[in-house]
PDB file of C-alpha atoms in Angstrom:
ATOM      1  CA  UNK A 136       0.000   0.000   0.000  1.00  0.00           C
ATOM      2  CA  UNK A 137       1.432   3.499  -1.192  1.00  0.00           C
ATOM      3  CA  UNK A 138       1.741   5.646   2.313  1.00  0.00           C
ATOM      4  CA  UNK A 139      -2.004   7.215   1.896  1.00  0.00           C
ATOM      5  CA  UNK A 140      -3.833   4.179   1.749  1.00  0.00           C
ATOM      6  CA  UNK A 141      -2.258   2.516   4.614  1.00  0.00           C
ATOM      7  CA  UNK A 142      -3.028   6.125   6.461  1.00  0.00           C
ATOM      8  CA  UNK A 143      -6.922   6.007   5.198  1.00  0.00           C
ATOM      9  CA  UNK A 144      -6.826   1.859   5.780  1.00  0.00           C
ATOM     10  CA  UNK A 145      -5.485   2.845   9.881  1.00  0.00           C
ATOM     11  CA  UNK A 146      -8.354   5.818   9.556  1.00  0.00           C
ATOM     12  CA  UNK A 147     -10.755   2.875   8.796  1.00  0.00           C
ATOM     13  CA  UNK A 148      -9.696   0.259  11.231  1.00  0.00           C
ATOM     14  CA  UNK A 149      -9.971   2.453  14.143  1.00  0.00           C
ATOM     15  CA  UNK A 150     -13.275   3.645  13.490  1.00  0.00           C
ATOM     16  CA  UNK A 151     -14.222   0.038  13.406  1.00  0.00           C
ATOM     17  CA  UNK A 152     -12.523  -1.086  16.676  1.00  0.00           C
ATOM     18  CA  UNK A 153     -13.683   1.740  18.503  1.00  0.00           C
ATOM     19  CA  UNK A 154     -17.123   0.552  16.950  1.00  0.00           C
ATOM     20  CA  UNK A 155     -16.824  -2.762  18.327  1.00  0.00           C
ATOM     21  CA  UNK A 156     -14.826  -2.249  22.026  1.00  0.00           C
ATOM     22  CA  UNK A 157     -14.082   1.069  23.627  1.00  0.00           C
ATOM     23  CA  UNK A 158     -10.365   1.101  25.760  1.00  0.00           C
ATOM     24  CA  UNK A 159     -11.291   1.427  29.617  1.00  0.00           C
ATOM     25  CA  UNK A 160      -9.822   4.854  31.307  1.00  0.00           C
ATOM     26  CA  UNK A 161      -7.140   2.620  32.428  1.00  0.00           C
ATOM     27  CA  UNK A 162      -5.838   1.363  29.285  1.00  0.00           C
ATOM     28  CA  UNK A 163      -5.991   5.082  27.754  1.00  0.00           C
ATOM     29  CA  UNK A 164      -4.436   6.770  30.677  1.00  0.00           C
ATOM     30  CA  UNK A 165      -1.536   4.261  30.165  1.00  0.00           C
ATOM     31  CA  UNK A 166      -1.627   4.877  27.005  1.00  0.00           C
ATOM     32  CA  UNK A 167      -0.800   8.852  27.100  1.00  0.00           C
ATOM     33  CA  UNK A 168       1.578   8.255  29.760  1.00  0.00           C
ATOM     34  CA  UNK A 169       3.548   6.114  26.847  1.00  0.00           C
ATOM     35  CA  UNK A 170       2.934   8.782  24.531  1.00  0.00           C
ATOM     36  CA  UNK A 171       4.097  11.791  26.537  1.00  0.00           C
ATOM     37  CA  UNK A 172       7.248  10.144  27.447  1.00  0.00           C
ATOM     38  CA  UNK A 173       8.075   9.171  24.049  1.00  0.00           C
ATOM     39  CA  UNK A 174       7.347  12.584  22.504  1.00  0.00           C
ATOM     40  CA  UNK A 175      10.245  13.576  24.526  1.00  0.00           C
ATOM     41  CA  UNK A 176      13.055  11.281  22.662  1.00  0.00           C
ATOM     42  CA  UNK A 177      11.928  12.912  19.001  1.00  0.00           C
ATOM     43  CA  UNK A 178      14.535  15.523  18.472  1.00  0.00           C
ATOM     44  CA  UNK A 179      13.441  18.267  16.507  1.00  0.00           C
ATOM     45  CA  UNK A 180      15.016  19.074  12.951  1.00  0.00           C
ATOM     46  CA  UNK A 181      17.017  16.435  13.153  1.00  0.00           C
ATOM     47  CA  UNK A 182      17.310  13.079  14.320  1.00  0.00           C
ATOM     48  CA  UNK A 183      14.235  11.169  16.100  1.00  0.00           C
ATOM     49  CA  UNK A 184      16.242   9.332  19.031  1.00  0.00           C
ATOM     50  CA  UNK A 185      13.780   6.701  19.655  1.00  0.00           C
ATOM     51  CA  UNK A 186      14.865   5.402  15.831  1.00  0.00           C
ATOM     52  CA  UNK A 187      18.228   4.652  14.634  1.00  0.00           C
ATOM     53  CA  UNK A 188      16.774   3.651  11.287  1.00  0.00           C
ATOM     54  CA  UNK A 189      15.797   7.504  10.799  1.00  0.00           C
ATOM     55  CA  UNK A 190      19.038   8.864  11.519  1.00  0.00           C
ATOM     56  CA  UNK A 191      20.574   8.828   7.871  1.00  0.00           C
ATOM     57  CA  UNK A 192      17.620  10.378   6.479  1.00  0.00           C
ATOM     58  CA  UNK A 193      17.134  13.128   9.320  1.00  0.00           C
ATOM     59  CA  UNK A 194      20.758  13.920   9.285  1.00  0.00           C
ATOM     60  CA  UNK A 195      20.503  15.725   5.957  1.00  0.00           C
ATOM     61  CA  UNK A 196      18.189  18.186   6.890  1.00  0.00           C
ATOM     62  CA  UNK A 197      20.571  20.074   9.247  1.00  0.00           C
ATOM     63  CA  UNK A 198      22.300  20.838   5.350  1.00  0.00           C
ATOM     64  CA  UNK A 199      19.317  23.328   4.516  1.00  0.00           C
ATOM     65  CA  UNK A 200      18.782  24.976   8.163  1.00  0.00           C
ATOM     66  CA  UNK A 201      19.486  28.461   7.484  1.00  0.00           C
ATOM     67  CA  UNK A 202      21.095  30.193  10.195  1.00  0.00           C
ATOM     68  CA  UNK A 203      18.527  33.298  10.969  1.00  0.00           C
ATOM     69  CA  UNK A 204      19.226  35.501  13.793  1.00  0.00           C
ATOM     70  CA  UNK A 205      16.243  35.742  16.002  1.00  0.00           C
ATOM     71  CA  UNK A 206      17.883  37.907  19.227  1.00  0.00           C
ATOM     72  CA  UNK A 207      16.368  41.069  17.489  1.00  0.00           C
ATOM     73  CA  UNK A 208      13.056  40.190  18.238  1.00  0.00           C
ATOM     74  CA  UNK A 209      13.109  38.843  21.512  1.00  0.00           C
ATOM     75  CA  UNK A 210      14.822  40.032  25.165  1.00  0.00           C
ATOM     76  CA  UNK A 211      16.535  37.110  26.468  1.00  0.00           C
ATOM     77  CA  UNK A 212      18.998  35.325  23.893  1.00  0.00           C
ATOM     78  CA  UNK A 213      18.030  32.040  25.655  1.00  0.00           C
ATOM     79  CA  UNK A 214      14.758  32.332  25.412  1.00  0.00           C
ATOM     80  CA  UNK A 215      13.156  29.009  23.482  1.00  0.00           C
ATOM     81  CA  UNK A 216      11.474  25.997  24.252  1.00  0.00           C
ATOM     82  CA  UNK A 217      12.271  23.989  26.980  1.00  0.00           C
ATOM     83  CA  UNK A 218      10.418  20.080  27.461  1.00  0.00           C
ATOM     84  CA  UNK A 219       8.029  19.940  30.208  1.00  0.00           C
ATOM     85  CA  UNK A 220      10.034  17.429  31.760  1.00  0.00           C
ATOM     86  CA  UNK A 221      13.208  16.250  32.036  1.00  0.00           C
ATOM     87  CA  UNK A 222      14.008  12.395  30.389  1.00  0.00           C
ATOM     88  CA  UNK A 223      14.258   9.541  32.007  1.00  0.00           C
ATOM     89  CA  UNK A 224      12.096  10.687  34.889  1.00  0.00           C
ATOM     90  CA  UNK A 225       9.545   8.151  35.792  1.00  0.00           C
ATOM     91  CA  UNK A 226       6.500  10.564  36.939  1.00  0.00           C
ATOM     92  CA  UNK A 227       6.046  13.328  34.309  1.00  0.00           C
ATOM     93  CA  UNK A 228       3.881  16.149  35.106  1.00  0.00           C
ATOM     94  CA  UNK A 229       0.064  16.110  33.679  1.00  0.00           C
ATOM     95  CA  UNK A 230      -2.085  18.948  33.047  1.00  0.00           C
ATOM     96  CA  UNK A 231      -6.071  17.737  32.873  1.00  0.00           C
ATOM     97  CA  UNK A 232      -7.659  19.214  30.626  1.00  0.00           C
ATOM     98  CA  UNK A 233     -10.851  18.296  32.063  1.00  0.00           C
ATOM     99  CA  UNK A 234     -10.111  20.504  35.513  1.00  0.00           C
ATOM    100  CA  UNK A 235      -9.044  23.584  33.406  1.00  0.00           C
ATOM    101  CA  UNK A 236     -10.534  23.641  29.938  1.00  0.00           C
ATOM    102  CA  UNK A 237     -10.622  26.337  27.421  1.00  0.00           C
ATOM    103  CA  UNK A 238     -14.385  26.034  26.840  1.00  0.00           C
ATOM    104  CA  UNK A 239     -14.777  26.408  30.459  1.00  0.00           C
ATOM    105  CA  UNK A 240     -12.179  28.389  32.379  1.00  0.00           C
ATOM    106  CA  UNK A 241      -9.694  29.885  30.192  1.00  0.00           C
ATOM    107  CA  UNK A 242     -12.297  31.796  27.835  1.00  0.00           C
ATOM    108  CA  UNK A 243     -14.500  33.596  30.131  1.00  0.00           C
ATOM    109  CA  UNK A 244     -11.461  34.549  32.181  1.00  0.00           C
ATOM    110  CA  UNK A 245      -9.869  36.388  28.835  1.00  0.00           C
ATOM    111  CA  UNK A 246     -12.612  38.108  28.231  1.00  0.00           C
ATOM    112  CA  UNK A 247     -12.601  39.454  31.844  1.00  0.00           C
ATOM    113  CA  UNK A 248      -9.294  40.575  31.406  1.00  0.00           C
ATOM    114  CA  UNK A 249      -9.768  41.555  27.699  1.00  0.00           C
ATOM    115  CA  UNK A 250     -12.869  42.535  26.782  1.00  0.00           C
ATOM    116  CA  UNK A 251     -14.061  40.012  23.214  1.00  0.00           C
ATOM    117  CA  UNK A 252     -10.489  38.682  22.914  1.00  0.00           C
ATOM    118  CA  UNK A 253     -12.053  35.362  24.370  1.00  0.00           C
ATOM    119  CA  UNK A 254     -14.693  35.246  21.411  1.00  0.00           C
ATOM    120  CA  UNK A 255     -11.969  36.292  18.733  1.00  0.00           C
ATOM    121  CA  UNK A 256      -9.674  33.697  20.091  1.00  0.00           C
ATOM    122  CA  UNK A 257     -12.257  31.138  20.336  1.00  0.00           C
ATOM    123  CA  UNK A 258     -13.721  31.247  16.480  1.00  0.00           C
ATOM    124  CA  UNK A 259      -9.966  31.146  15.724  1.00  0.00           C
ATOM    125  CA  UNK A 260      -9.342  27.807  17.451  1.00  0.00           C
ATOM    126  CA  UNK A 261     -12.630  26.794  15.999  1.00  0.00           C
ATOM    127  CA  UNK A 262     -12.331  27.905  12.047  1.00  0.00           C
ATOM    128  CA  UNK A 263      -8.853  26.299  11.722  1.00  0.00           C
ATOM    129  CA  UNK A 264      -9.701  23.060  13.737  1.00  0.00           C
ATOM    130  CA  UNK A 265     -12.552  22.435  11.971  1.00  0.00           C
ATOM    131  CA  UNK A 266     -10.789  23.384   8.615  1.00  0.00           C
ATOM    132  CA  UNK A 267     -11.091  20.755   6.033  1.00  0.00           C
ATOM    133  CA  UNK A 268     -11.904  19.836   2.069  1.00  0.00           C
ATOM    134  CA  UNK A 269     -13.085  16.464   3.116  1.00  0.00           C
ATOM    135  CA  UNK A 270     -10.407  15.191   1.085  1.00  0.00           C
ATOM    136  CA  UNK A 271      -7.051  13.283   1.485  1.00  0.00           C
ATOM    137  CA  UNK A 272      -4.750  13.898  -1.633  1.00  0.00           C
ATOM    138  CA  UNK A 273      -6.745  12.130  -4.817  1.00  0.00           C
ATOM    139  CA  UNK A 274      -9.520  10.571  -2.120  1.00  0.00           C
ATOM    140  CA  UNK A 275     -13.133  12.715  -1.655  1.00  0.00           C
ATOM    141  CA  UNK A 276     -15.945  13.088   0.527  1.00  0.00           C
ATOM    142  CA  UNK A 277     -13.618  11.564   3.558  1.00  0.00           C
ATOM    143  CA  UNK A 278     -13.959  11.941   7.144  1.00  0.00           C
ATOM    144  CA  UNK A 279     -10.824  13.619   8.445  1.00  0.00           C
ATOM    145  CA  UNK A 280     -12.225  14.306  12.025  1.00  0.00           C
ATOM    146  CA  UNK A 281      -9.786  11.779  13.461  1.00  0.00           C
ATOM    147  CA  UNK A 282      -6.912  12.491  11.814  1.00  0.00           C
ATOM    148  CA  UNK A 283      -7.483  16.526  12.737  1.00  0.00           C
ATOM    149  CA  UNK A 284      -7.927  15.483  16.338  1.00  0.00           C
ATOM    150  CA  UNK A 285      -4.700  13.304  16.434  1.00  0.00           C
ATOM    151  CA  UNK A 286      -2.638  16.541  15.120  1.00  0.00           C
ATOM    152  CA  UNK A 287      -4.102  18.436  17.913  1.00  0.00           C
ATOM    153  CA  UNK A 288      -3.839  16.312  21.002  1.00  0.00           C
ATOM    154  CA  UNK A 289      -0.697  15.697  20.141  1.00  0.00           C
ATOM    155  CA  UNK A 290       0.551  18.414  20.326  1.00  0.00           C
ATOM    156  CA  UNK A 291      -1.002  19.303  23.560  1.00  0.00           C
ATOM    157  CA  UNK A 292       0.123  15.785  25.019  1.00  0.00           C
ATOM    158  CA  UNK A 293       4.164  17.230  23.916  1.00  0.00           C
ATOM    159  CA  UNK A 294       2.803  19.966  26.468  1.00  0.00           C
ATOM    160  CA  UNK A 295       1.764  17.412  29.059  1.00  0.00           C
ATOM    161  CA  UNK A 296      -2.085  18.391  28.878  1.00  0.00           C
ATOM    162  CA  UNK A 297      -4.439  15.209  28.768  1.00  0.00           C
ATOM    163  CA  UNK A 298      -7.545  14.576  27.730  1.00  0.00           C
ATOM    164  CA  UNK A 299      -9.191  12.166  29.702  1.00  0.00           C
ATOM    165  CA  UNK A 300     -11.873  10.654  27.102  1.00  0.00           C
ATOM    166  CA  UNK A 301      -9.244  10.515  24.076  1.00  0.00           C
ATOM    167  CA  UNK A 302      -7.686   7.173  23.117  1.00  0.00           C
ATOM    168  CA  UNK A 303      -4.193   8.616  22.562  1.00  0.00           C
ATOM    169  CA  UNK A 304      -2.896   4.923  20.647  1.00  0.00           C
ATOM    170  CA  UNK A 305      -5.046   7.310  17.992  1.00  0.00           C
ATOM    171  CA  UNK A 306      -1.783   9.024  17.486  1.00  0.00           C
ATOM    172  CA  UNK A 307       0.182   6.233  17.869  1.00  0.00           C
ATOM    173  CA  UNK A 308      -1.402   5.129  14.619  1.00  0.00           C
ATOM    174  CA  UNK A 309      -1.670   7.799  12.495  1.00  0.00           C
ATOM    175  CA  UNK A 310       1.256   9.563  12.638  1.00  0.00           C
ATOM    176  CA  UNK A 311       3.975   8.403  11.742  1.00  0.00           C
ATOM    177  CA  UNK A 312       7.611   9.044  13.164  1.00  0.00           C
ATOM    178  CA  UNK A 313       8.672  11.251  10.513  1.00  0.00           C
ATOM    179  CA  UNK A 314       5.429  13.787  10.753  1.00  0.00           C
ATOM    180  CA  UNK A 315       5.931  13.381  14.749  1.00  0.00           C
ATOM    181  CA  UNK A 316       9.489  15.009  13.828  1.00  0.00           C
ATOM    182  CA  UNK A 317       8.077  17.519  11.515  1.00  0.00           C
ATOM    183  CA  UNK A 318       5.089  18.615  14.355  1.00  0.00           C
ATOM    184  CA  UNK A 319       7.598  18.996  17.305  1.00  0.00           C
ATOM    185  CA  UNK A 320      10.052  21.252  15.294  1.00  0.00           C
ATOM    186  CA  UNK A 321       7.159  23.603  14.279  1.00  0.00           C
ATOM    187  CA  UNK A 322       5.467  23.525  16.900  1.00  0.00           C
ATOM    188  CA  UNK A 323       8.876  23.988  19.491  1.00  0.00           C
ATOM    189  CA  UNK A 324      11.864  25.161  17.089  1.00  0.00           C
ATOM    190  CA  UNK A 325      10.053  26.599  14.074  1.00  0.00           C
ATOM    191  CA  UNK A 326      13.304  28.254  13.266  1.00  0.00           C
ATOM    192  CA  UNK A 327      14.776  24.820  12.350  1.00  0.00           C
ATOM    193  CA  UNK A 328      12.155  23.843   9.844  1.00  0.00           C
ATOM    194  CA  UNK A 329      13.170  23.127   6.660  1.00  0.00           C
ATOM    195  CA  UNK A 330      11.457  22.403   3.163  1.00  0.00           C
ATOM    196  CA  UNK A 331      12.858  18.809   3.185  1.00  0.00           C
ATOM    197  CA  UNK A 332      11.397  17.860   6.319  1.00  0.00           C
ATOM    198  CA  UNK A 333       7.963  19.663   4.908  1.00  0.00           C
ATOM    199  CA  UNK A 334       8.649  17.210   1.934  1.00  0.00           C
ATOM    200  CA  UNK A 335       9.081  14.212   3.898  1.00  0.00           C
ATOM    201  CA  UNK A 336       5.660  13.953   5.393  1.00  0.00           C
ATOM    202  CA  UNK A 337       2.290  13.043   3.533  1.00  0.00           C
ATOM    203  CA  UNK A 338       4.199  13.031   0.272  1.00  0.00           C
ATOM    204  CA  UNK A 339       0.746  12.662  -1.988  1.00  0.00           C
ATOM    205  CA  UNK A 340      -1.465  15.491   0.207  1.00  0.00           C
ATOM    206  CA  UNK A 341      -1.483  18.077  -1.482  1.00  0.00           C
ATOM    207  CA  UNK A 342      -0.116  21.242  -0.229  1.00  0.00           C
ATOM    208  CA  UNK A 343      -2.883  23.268   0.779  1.00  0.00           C
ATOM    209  CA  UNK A 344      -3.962  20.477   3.010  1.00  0.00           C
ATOM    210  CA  UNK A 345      -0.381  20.320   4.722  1.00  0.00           C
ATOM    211  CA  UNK A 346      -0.889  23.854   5.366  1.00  0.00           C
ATOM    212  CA  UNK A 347      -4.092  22.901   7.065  1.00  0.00           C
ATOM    213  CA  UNK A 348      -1.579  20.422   8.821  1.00  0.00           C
ATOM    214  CA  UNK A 349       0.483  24.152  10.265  1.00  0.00           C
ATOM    215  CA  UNK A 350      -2.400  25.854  11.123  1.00  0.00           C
ATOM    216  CA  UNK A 351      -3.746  23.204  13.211  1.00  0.00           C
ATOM    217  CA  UNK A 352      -0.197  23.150  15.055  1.00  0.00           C
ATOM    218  CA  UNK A 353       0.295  26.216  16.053  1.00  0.00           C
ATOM    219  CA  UNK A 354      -3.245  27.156  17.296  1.00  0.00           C
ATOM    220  CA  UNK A 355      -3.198  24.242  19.312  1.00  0.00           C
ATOM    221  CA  UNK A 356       0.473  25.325  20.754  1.00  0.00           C
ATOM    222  CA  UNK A 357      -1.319  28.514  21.123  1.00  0.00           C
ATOM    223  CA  UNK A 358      -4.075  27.375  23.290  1.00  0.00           C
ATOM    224  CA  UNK A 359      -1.865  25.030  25.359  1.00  0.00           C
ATOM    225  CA  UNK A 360       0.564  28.045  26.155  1.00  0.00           C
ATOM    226  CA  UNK A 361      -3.046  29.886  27.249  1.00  0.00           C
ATOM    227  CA  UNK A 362      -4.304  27.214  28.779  1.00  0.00           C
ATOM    228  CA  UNK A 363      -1.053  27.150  31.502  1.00  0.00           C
ATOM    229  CA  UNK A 364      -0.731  31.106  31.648  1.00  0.00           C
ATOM    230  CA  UNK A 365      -4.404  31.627  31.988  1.00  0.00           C
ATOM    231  CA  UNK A 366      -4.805  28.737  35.152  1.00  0.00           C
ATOM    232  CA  UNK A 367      -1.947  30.173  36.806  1.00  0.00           C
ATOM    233  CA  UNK A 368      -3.556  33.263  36.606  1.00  0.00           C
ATOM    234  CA  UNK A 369      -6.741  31.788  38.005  1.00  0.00           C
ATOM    235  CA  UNK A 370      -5.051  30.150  40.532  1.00  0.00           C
ATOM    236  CA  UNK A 371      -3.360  33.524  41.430  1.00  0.00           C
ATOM    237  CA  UNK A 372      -6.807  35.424  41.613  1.00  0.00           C
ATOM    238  CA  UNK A 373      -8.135  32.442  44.261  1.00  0.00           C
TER     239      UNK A 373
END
């Protein structure tokens, strides 16, 4: 199978199994767990650590990195991401999603602090997570809700924020190590992104859908950097 159909075939087979038996809270909370701790051994731009079979491919990429000089725009010249965790410990720190949600906490508090920013904000995360031709490359009139929500909650499970009725071995099985790659170094070192890691992913999408793919990234690393500045806040204010 040519890498789309084996990603619509996954798409298919996990619509049927959750069809037939749902994963108890157990199984899925082990499951994140897993996934969290992994997302910390794929190296941005680069090589994915968890893989020694990727590291002759990834290597190139560090060839068409252009050196741009960000220090004018920011403060601190080590200002950048930093994991939520260090590796190798066995307890990593979880954010719930269901005790602080943006739905429920994080947008009524904006717009106390900022009158309408919380409904601008809020059709943004909508529009562009919701965004979608209902097609994948060549294929119409698909169903991409499950591949949309993988992108997302993956990205908020690199941030350590769970969600408690998601089945993360979702993400486990539709994306694959070299889009994991790709989402972490937009997502964390967007600086490092290059067009042959952009390439590398999805090969037969076409590009306008993996621009969907970016958008989707960064407004869900927008709302997860919210989400932790906005219940520190409210834990400030109680």
């Amino acid at each position: 199978l040519s890498e789309l159909e084996a990603l619509m075939e996954r798409m298919k087979r996990l619509q049927e199994d959750k069809e037939d038996e749902e994963a108890s809270q157990e199984e899925m909370a082990t499951r994140f767990e897993k996934e969290k701790k992994e997302s910390l051994l794929v190296i941005s731009g680069g090589i994915c650590a968890f893989s020694k079979r990727f590291a002759v491919l990834f290597t190139a990429f560090d060839d068409e990195i252009v050196s741009t000089d960000v220090s004018r725009y920011i403060e601190d010249p080590g200002f950048g991401y930093k994991d939520f965790a260090r590796r190798g410990e066995d307890h990593l720190p979880t954010f719930r999603a269901q005790d602080y949600t943006w739905e429920n906490h994080g947008f009524s508090l904006v717009n106390r602090l900022y009158s309408d920013i919380g409904h601008l904000l809020d059709e943004k995360f909508r529009m562009v997570y919701n965004l979608t031709y209902n097609t994948m490359a060549t294929h119409e009139d698909v169903d991409t809700t499950t591949l949309r929500r993988a992108l997302f909650n993956y990205v908020h499970c690199m941030y350590g924020i769970r969600y408690d009725d998601y089945d993360y071995g979702e993400v486990n099985q539709l994306l694959e190590r070299s889009l994991k790659v790709y989402i972490k170094t937009v997502t964390c070192y967007p600086e490092r992104t290059t067009k042959r890691m952009y390439d590398s992913y999805w090969r037969q999408f076409k590009h306008s859908e993996k621009v969907h793919v970016n958008l989707l990234l960064m407004e869900a690393r927008m709302q997860a950097e919210l989400l932790y500045a906005l219940r520190a806040i409210t834990r400030h204010l109680t």
